[in-house]
Amino acid sequence: MILGISSKNSYTYLWHIYGDIIFKTATLEERRRYYREEWSEKDLPKFITDELRMREFGFDHLGHGPNDRYKVFKGKDSLRRFLRYKTPFAAYISVAFYNNPRRRGDWLKSEYVFDVDAKDLPIRSCDCDGVCEICLSEALEIVNNMIDTLEGDLGIKKIHLIYSGRGYHIRILDDEIMDSDSELRSEILKYVAGAEVPKLKYGNISEGSGSSYNFEHFSIPIAYPKVFTKRIKYNIQHLKGNEEIDDINKNLLKDIIKNRDLLDDDQWGIFRSKIGPRRYKNMVTGMARVNLATIDAKVSIDLKRILRLPTSLHSKVSMKCVEVKDREWFDPFKSAVPKFVEERK
Amino acid sequence: MVLLSFINPLSEEGQEIVKEKGDLESVFSSNDELIYIVTHDKRQNIDDDSLIPESYGDLAIKRIQWYIERKNNKDFNNDDYSYLFNEEITEADVISFHLISQAIATKLNPNSREARFFVESQGKIIEERLVKLPEQERKEIVNRILNQLIFQENINWKFLKELVASKKISLTDLVLDEGNIILDKEDFINRFGDKFKDRAPDRMYEIIIGDSIKELILTKMIMQNTENYLQKIREMSSKIEVHPAISELSEKIAQSISELTSKYSGFYGVGGSEGSMKIGKLIKEAFPPCIATTVEGVSSGGRNDAIVLLLTSFVSYARLYPAIFRNEGVDVKVSDIDPNLTITLNEILPLIYEAADNCSPPLFDDQPQEKINITSKLGFGMYENPELDHEGETTWYTPMSCEKIKMHLPQLCRPDKLCAKIGNPLSYYSRAKWLMEKEGKSANSINSNNNSNGDSKNNNNQ
């Protein structure tokens, strides 16, 4: 767990204070105050300011979507002037670097992104309509697990975590992945998300060249089966019972929840026999789908997408989009609430 | 000791053989040495002369023939091709490998099925040759070739990223730690020894990694290198004149593949563009689940992409040119098949518009501009309706792959059994149609559709 009970309590406390005043759309006046009084170019992460002029910027001035696109800034100063003057509803920056960003021409490379939105999590413990402290903390736990896999298994470096206002962006600037195409990106995504059911059969690949063995994912405590096991354990432990998941019918869902305590001690073998081998197969297939749906996969494979600019204001929920420095203990209610919200009290 | 080039014809040793003995003047000359090796192979079936390759050119064709026969022929007898697995054939085999490469790269499309069959056959040949080697020799040669291909102790998976991107190797099949692909036993035990509670780590190493992952990597790397080699020859070939023997070989390869595929499967069609240009009315029963769901309407969230990107391209190609992926590189326009746009206006667009109307909320109610986008994806520019004068202003989009659908429109992807075998909804459609025809299920409806399809037949002939 990323958040211990005590920190969850403190969340609840803050939630009571802010619950009725945060997550409201920021007024034009509040946006002005934010960009003119609080925003500072010094807060822009270095990975954003490096090669700034090779990125495309996009803006949403009225809250209707980012329709002011293809903007380019020579440096931090011109960006600052623009933001102070226009105080946009939302500001975005491309994951792509171009020689000619004004026309999105001559593409050079793109960051590799995982987008986890708390409100779109297919399994979450809360009942809120949009986002709340519970689903936000669950989104953080999920992205932390993903970063562990990206670093630990895949050895990927230059990873930045951004709190986007309603979820998290993992932004990766690893040189060898940045110039890769969508195909490679979707293969990495499947591994990191746990979107594929691990193979059952191990041993020799060719016919007639010796014996092969069957192993369920939980019997192999390393490599991809370990990632998959961890992801579905998380899912099972967070089920509420009212989820609609393909391949998992109501009865199966009920039985999964009934027997899930066995997984606290990783007694997967017994858990599987309680569920029954055929239904277990359905569960695993359904969970692989849930894992894929946890991430907005089309963001990951898109080479030209624009993402919320770190330091900008997410006006719809009145939260700041900020880089997460300490991913284990990040608390959006401490680090991403703009001053004007405090003053709404 | 087996020659390295028996497994890897692209090795330096293989290239030396080609330099020394590869002679384009004798591609189709009878080669006594080759005939001797083939006819003296202990397992070789020699009671039929047509089974014995007499020249390097013959051998080149037989290599691909073996692969297609093996895959499709229920009565396949490996002893008909036993010589392919005899080490003595190495030199002739290496020469024939390079001959096929030249024939395919210079005369055929790199994405052609000929190229695909060649690369796949190379992979299968390697696998079978390895299986037939004595265990110790097999281990040794795998290690030697991998050392040449990889150069370093620890390989980072990114070194193989081309193989991952082209799905020759799945990351989920590898044992990865800090970016490295773990292949060495000692390394495995050092890293993961304490993770196994009930099983001995060295035994688990043999099962999870053992030689199988090494052989998988080796095979797939050689397949990838073969693809790259084809590409390289193709780039160079524009500057040099192609030898007549190579042209002849490429024709023979294409002909042989065409004969074999039509022999074994109606699914591949008769071959050649005319054969697969057949068009027929849309058979909704053959739609893949994602398309069937889209036709019934999609709720907000994926509406635009489902109708504009997926359905528009699917319906238009399924109706007009389902063979697009088999004839890649062919530049085809809607009007090549539907010259007066009768089918497009009367059958294709109504189906798309109906699906758009089934969406909740109906797509055009709040986004009427999507009509223009649909026209644009058919290749008729940015206008509300397709008109011949505007054709070519935009591209006629091909349907996205299953992989992309899974990512972009996950709510539509509800795979059934047939989905497991295909990678694009259009291939599903062709296959399902073919299966239905084979089973006679909808033979009547297909026939009656064709009969009532006078318009399109005429169009096709124009």
Coordinates of N, CA and C in Angstrom, one line a residue, chain B residues 244-382:
Chain B
P244 N 18.8 -12.1 -65.7 CA 17.6 -12.8 -66.2 C 17.3 -14.1 -65.3
A245 N 18.3 -14.7 -64.8 CA 18.1 -15.9 -64.1 C 17.3 -15.6 -62.8
I246 N 17.6 -14.4 -62.2 CA 16.9 -14.0 -61.0 C 15.4 -13.7 -61.3
S247 N 15.2 -13.0 -62.5 CA 13.8 -12.7 -62.9 C 13.1 -14.0 -63.1
E248 N 13.7 -15.0 -63.7 CA 13.1 -16.2 -64.0 C 12.7 -16.9 -62.7
L249 N 13.7 -16.9 -61.8 CA 13.4 -17.6 -60.5 C 12.2 -16.9 -59.7
S250 N 12.2 -15.6 -59.8 CA 11.1 -14.9 -59.1 C 9.7 -15.3 -59.7
E251 N 9.7 -15.4 -61.0 CA 8.5 -15.8 -61.6 C 8.1 -17.2 -61.2
K252 N 9.1 -18.1 -61.2 CA 8.8 -19.5 -60.8 C 8.3 -19.6 -59.3
I253 N 9.0 -18.8 -58.5 CA 8.6 -18.8 -57.0 C 7.1 -18.3 -56.9
A254 N 6.8 -17.2 -57.6 CA 5.4 -16.7 -57.5 C 4.4 -17.7 -58.0
Q255 N 4.8 -18.3 -59.1 CA 3.9 -19.3 -59.7 C 3.7 -20.5 -58.8
S256 N 4.8 -21.0 -58.3 CA 4.7 -22.2 -57.4 C 3.8 -21.9 -56.2
I257 N 4.0 -20.7 -55.6 CA 3.2 -20.3 -54.4 C 1.8 -20.2 -54.8
S258 N 1.5 -19.6 -55.9 CA 0.2 -19.4 -56.3 C -0.5 -20.7 -56.5
E259 N 0.2 -21.7 -57.2 CA -0.4 -23.0 -57.4 C -0.7 -23.7 -56.1
L260 N 0.2 -23.6 -55.2 CA 0.1 -24.4 -53.9 C -1.0 -23.8 -53.1
T261 N -1.1 -22.4 -53.0 CA -2.1 -21.9 -52.1 C -3.5 -22.1 -52.7
S262 N -3.6 -22.0 -54.0 CA -5.0 -22.3 -54.5 C -5.3 -23.7 -54.4
K263 N -4.3 -24.6 -54.4 CA -4.6 -26.0 -54.2 C -5.1 -26.3 -52.8
Y264 N -4.5 -25.6 -51.8 CA -4.9 -26.0 -50.4 C -6.0 -25.1 -49.8
S265 N -6.2 -24.0 -50.3 CA -7.2 -23.2 -49.7 C -7.9 -22.2 -50.6
G266 N -9.2 -22.3 -50.6 CA -9.9 -21.3 -51.4 C -9.8 -20.0 -50.7
F267 N -9.4 -19.9 -49.5 CA -9.3 -18.7 -48.8 C -8.3 -17.7 -49.4
Y268 N -7.2 -18.3 -49.9 CA -6.2 -17.4 -50.5 C -6.6 -16.9 -51.9
G269 N -7.6 -17.5 -52.4 CA -8.1 -17.1 -53.7 C -7.2 -17.6 -54.8
V270 N -7.5 -17.3 -56.1 CA -6.8 -17.9 -57.2 C -5.4 -17.3 -57.3
G271 N -5.2 -16.2 -56.6 CA -3.9 -15.5 -56.7 C -4.0 -14.5 -57.8
G272 N -3.1 -13.5 -57.7 CA -3.1 -12.4 -58.7 C -4.2 -11.5 -58.5
S273 N -4.1 -10.3 -59.0 CA -5.1 -9.3 -58.6 C -6.5 -9.6 -59.2
E274 N -6.5 -10.1 -60.4 CA -7.8 -10.3 -61.0 C -8.6 -11.3 -60.2
G275 N -7.9 -12.3 -59.7 CA -8.6 -13.4 -59.0 C -9.3 -12.8 -57.7
S276 N -8.6 -11.9 -57.1 CA -9.2 -11.4 -55.8 C -10.0 -10.1 -56.0
M277 N -10.2 -9.7 -57.2 CA -10.9 -8.4 -57.4 C -12.4 -8.6 -57.3
K278 N -12.8 -9.9 -57.2 CA -14.2 -10.2 -57.1 C -14.9 -9.4 -56.0
I279 N -16.0 -8.8 -56.4 CA -16.8 -8.1 -55.3 C -18.1 -8.8 -55.2
G280 N -18.7 -8.7 -54.0 CA -20.0 -9.3 -53.8 C -20.7 -8.4 -52.8
K281 N -22.0 -8.7 -52.7 CA -22.8 -7.9 -51.7 C -22.3 -8.2 -50.3
L282 N -22.6 -7.2 -49.4 CA -22.1 -7.4 -48.0 C -22.9 -8.5 -47.4
I283 N -22.2 -9.4 -46.7 CA -22.9 -10.4 -45.9 C -22.7 -10.1 -44.5
K284 N -23.8 -9.6 -43.9 CA -23.6 -9.2 -42.5 C -23.3 -10.3 -41.5
E285 N -23.7 -11.5 -41.9 CA -23.4 -12.6 -41.0 C -21.9 -12.9 -40.9
A286 N -21.2 -12.4 -41.8 CA -19.7 -12.6 -41.8 C -19.0 -11.4 -41.1
F287 N -19.7 -10.4 -40.6 CA -19.1 -9.3 -40.0 C -18.4 -9.8 -38.7
P288 N -17.2 -9.3 -38.4 CA -16.6 -9.6 -37.1 C -17.4 -8.9 -35.9
P289 N -17.3 -9.4 -34.7 CA -18.0 -8.8 -33.6 C -17.9 -7.3 -33.5
C290 N -16.7 -6.8 -33.7 CA -16.6 -5.3 -33.5 C -17.4 -4.5 -34.5
I291 N -17.5 -5.0 -35.7 CA -18.2 -4.3 -36.8 C -19.7 -4.5 -36.5
A292 N -20.1 -5.8 -36.1 CA -21.5 -6.0 -35.8 C -22.0 -5.1 -34.7
T293 N -21.2 -4.9 -33.7 CA -21.6 -4.0 -32.6 C -21.7 -2.6 -33.1
T294 N -20.7 -2.2 -33.9 CA -20.7 -0.8 -34.4 C -22.0 -0.5 -35.2
V295 N -22.4 -1.5 -36.1 CA -23.6 -1.3 -36.9 C -24.8 -1.1 -36.0
E296 N -24.8 -1.7 -34.9 CA -26.0 -1.6 -34.0 C -26.0 -0.3 -33.3
G297 N -24.9 0.4 -33.3 CA -24.8 1.8 -32.7 C -23.8 1.7 -31.5
V298 N -23.1 2.9 -31.3 CA -22.1 2.9 -30.2 C -22.5 4.1 -29.4
S299 N -22.3 4.0 -28.1 CA -22.6 5.1 -27.2 C -21.5 6.1 -27.2
S300 N -21.8 7.3 -26.7 CA -20.9 8.4 -26.8 C -19.6 8.0 -26.1
G301 N -18.5 8.6 -26.6 CA -17.2 8.1 -26.1 C -16.4 7.6 -27.3
G302 N -16.9 6.6 -27.9 CA -16.2 6.0 -29.1 C -16.9 6.2 -30.4
R303 N -18.0 7.0 -30.4 CA -18.9 7.1 -31.6 C -18.1 7.5 -32.8
N304 N -17.4 8.6 -32.7 CA -16.8 9.2 -33.9 C -15.8 8.2 -34.5
D305 N -14.9 7.7 -33.7 CA -13.9 6.8 -34.2 C -14.5 5.5 -34.8
A306 N -15.5 5.0 -34.1 CA -16.1 3.7 -34.5 C -16.8 3.9 -35.9
I307 N -17.5 5.0 -36.1 CA -18.2 5.2 -37.3 C -17.3 5.7 -38.4
V308 N -16.5 6.7 -38.1 CA -15.7 7.4 -39.2 C -14.5 6.6 -39.5
L309 N -13.8 6.1 -38.5 CA -12.5 5.4 -38.9 C -12.7 3.9 -39.1
L310 N -13.5 3.3 -38.2 CA -13.6 1.8 -38.4 C -14.6 1.4 -39.4
L311 N -15.8 1.8 -39.2 CA -16.9 1.3 -40.0 C -16.8 1.7 -41.5
T312 N -16.5 3.0 -41.7 CA -16.4 3.5 -43.0 C -15.4 2.7 -43.8
S313 N -14.2 2.6 -43.3 CA -13.2 1.9 -44.1 C -13.5 0.4 -44.2
F314 N -14.1 -0.2 -43.1 CA -14.4 -1.6 -43.2 C -15.4 -1.9 -44.3
V315 N -16.5 -1.2 -44.2 CA -17.7 -1.4 -45.1 C -17.2 -1.2 -46.6
S316 N -16.5 -0.1 -46.8 CA -16.1 0.2 -48.2 C -15.2 -0.8 -48.8
Y317 N -14.2 -1.2 -48.0 CA -13.3 -2.2 -48.5 C -14.0 -3.6 -48.6
A318 N -14.8 -4.0 -47.6 CA -15.4 -5.3 -47.6 C -16.3 -5.4 -48.8
R319 N -17.0 -4.3 -49.2 CA -17.9 -4.3 -50.3 C -17.2 -4.2 -51.6
L320 N -16.1 -3.4 -51.6 CA -15.5 -3.2 -52.9 C -14.2 -3.9 -53.2
Y321 N -13.4 -4.0 -52.1 CA -12.0 -4.6 -52.4 C -11.5 -5.3 -51.2
P322 N -12.1 -6.4 -50.8 CA -11.7 -7.1 -49.6 C -10.3 -7.7 -49.7
A323 N -9.7 -7.7 -50.9 CA -8.4 -8.3 -51.0 C -7.2 -7.3 -50.8
I324 N -7.6 -6.1 -50.3 CA -6.5 -5.1 -50.2 C -5.3 -5.5 -49.5
F325 N -5.4 -6.3 -48.4 CA -4.2 -6.6 -47.7 C -3.4 -7.7 -48.3
R326 N -4.0 -8.4 -49.3 CA -3.2 -9.4 -50.0 C -2.5 -8.8 -51.2
N327 N -2.9 -7.6 -51.5 CA -2.3 -7.0 -52.7 C -1.7 -5.6 -52.2
E328 N -1.0 -5.7 -51.1 CA -0.5 -4.4 -50.6 C 0.4 -3.7 -51.6
G329 N 0.4 -2.4 -51.5 CA 1.2 -1.7 -52.5 C 0.4 -1.3 -53.7
V330 N -0.7 -2.0 -53.9 CA -1.5 -1.7 -55.1 C -2.2 -0.4 -54.8
D331 N -2.2 0.5 -55.8 CA -2.8 1.8 -55.6 C -4.2 1.7 -56.2
V332 N -5.2 1.6 -55.3 CA -6.6 1.4 -55.8 C -7.5 2.5 -55.3
K333 N -8.4 2.9 -56.1 CA -9.4 4.0 -55.7 C -10.8 3.4 -55.8
V334 N -11.7 4.0 -55.1 CA -13.1 3.5 -55.0 C -13.6 3.4 -56.5
S335 N -13.3 4.4 -57.3 CA -13.9 4.4 -58.6 C -13.3 3.3 -59.6
D336 N -12.2 2.7 -59.2 CA -11.6 1.6 -60.0 C -12.6 0.5 -60.0
I337 N -13.4 0.3 -58.9 CA -14.3 -0.8 -58.8 C -15.7 -0.3 -58.9
D338 N -16.0 0.9 -58.5 CA -17.3 1.4 -58.5 C -17.3 2.7 -59.3
P339 N -17.2 2.6 -60.6 CA -16.9 3.8 -61.4 C -18.0 4.9 -61.4
N340 N -19.2 4.5 -61.2 CA -20.3 5.6 -61.1 C -20.7 5.9 -59.7
L341 N -20.0 5.2 -58.7 CA -20.3 5.4 -57.3 C -21.7 4.9 -56.9
T342 N -22.2 4.0 -57.8 CA -23.5 3.5 -57.5 C -23.5 2.7 -56.2
I343 N -22.6 1.9 -56.0 CA -22.5 1.0 -54.8 C -22.2 1.9 -53.6
T344 N -21.3 2.8 -53.8 CA -20.9 3.7 -52.6 C -22.1 4.5 -52.1
L345 N -22.9 5.1 -53.1 CA -24.0 5.9 -52.7 C -25.2 5.1 -52.2
N346 N -25.4 3.9 -52.8 CA -26.6 3.2 -52.5 C -26.5 2.1 -51.5
E347 N -25.3 1.6 -51.3 CA -25.1 0.5 -50.3 C -24.2 0.9 -49.2
I348 N -23.1 1.5 -49.5 CA -22.0 1.7 -48.5 C -22.5 2.8 -47.5
L349 N -22.7 4.0 -48.1 CA -23.1 5.2 -47.2 C -24.4 4.9 -46.4
P350 N -25.4 4.4 -47.0 CA -26.6 4.1 -46.2 C -26.3 3.3 -45.0
L351 N -25.5 2.3 -45.2 CA -25.2 1.4 -44.0 C -24.4 2.2 -42.9
I352 N -23.5 3.1 -43.4 CA -22.7 3.9 -42.4 C -23.6 4.9 -41.7
Y353 N -24.5 5.5 -42.5 CA -25.4 6.5 -41.9 C -26.4 5.9 -41.0
E354 N -26.8 4.7 -41.3 CA -27.8 4.0 -40.4 C -27.1 3.7 -39.1
A355 N -25.8 3.2 -39.2 CA -25.1 2.9 -37.9 C -24.9 4.2 -37.1
A356 N -24.6 5.3 -37.8 CA -24.4 6.6 -37.2 C -25.7 7.0 -36.4
D357 N -26.8 6.7 -37.1 CA -28.1 7.1 -36.5 C -28.4 6.2 -35.3
N358 N -27.9 5.0 -35.3 CA -28.1 4.1 -34.2 C -27.3 4.4 -32.9
C359 N -26.4 5.4 -33.1 CA -25.5 5.7 -32.0 C -26.4 6.5 -30.9
S360 N -25.9 6.5 -29.7 CA -26.6 7.3 -28.7 C -25.7 8.3 -28.1
P361 N -25.9 9.6 -28.3 CA -26.9 10.2 -29.2 C -26.6 10.0 -30.7
P362 N -27.6 10.0 -31.6 CA -27.2 9.9 -33.0 C -26.1 10.8 -33.5
L363 N -25.1 10.2 -34.1 CA -23.9 10.9 -34.4 C -24.1 12.3 -35.1
F364 N -24.9 12.3 -36.1 CA -25.0 13.5 -36.9 C -25.8 14.6 -36.2
D365 N -26.6 14.2 -35.2 CA -27.4 15.2 -34.5 C -26.5 16.3 -33.9
D366 N -25.4 15.9 -33.2 CA -24.6 17.0 -32.6 C -23.3 17.1 -33.4
Q367 N -23.0 16.2 -34.3 CA -21.7 16.4 -35.0 C -21.9 16.2 -36.5
P368 N -22.7 17.1 -37.2 CA -23.0 16.9 -38.6 C -21.7 16.9 -39.4
Q369 N -20.6 17.5 -38.9 CA -19.4 17.6 -39.7 C -18.8 16.3 -39.9
E370 N -19.2 15.3 -39.2 CA -18.6 13.9 -39.4 C -19.0 13.3 -40.7
K371 N -20.0 13.8 -41.4 CA -20.3 13.4 -42.7 C -19.2 13.7 -43.7
I372 N -18.6 14.9 -43.5 CA -17.5 15.3 -44.3 C -16.3 14.4 -44.0
N373 N -16.1 14.0 -42.8 CA -15.0 13.1 -42.4 C -15.2 11.8 -43.1
I374 N -16.4 11.3 -43.1 CA -16.6 10.0 -43.8 C -16.3 10.1 -45.2
T375 N -16.7 11.1 -45.9 CA -16.4 11.3 -47.3 C -14.9 11.3 -47.5
S376 N -14.2 12.0 -46.6 CA -12.8 12.1 -46.7 C -12.1 10.8 -46.5
K377 N -12.6 9.9 -45.6 CA -11.9 8.6 -45.4 C -12.2 7.7 -46.6
L378 N -13.1 8.0 -47.5 CA -13.3 7.2 -48.7 C -12.4 7.7 -49.8
G379 N -11.7 8.8 -49.6 CA -10.8 9.4 -50.6 C -11.3 10.5 -51.4
F380 N -12.5 11.1 -51.0 CA -13.2 12.1 -51.9 C -13.1 13.5 -51.3
G381 N -12.0 13.8 -50.5 CA -11.8 15.1 -50.0 C -12.8 15.5 -48.9
M382 N -12.7 16.8 -48.6 CA -13.5 17.3 -47.5 C -14.8 17.9 -48.0

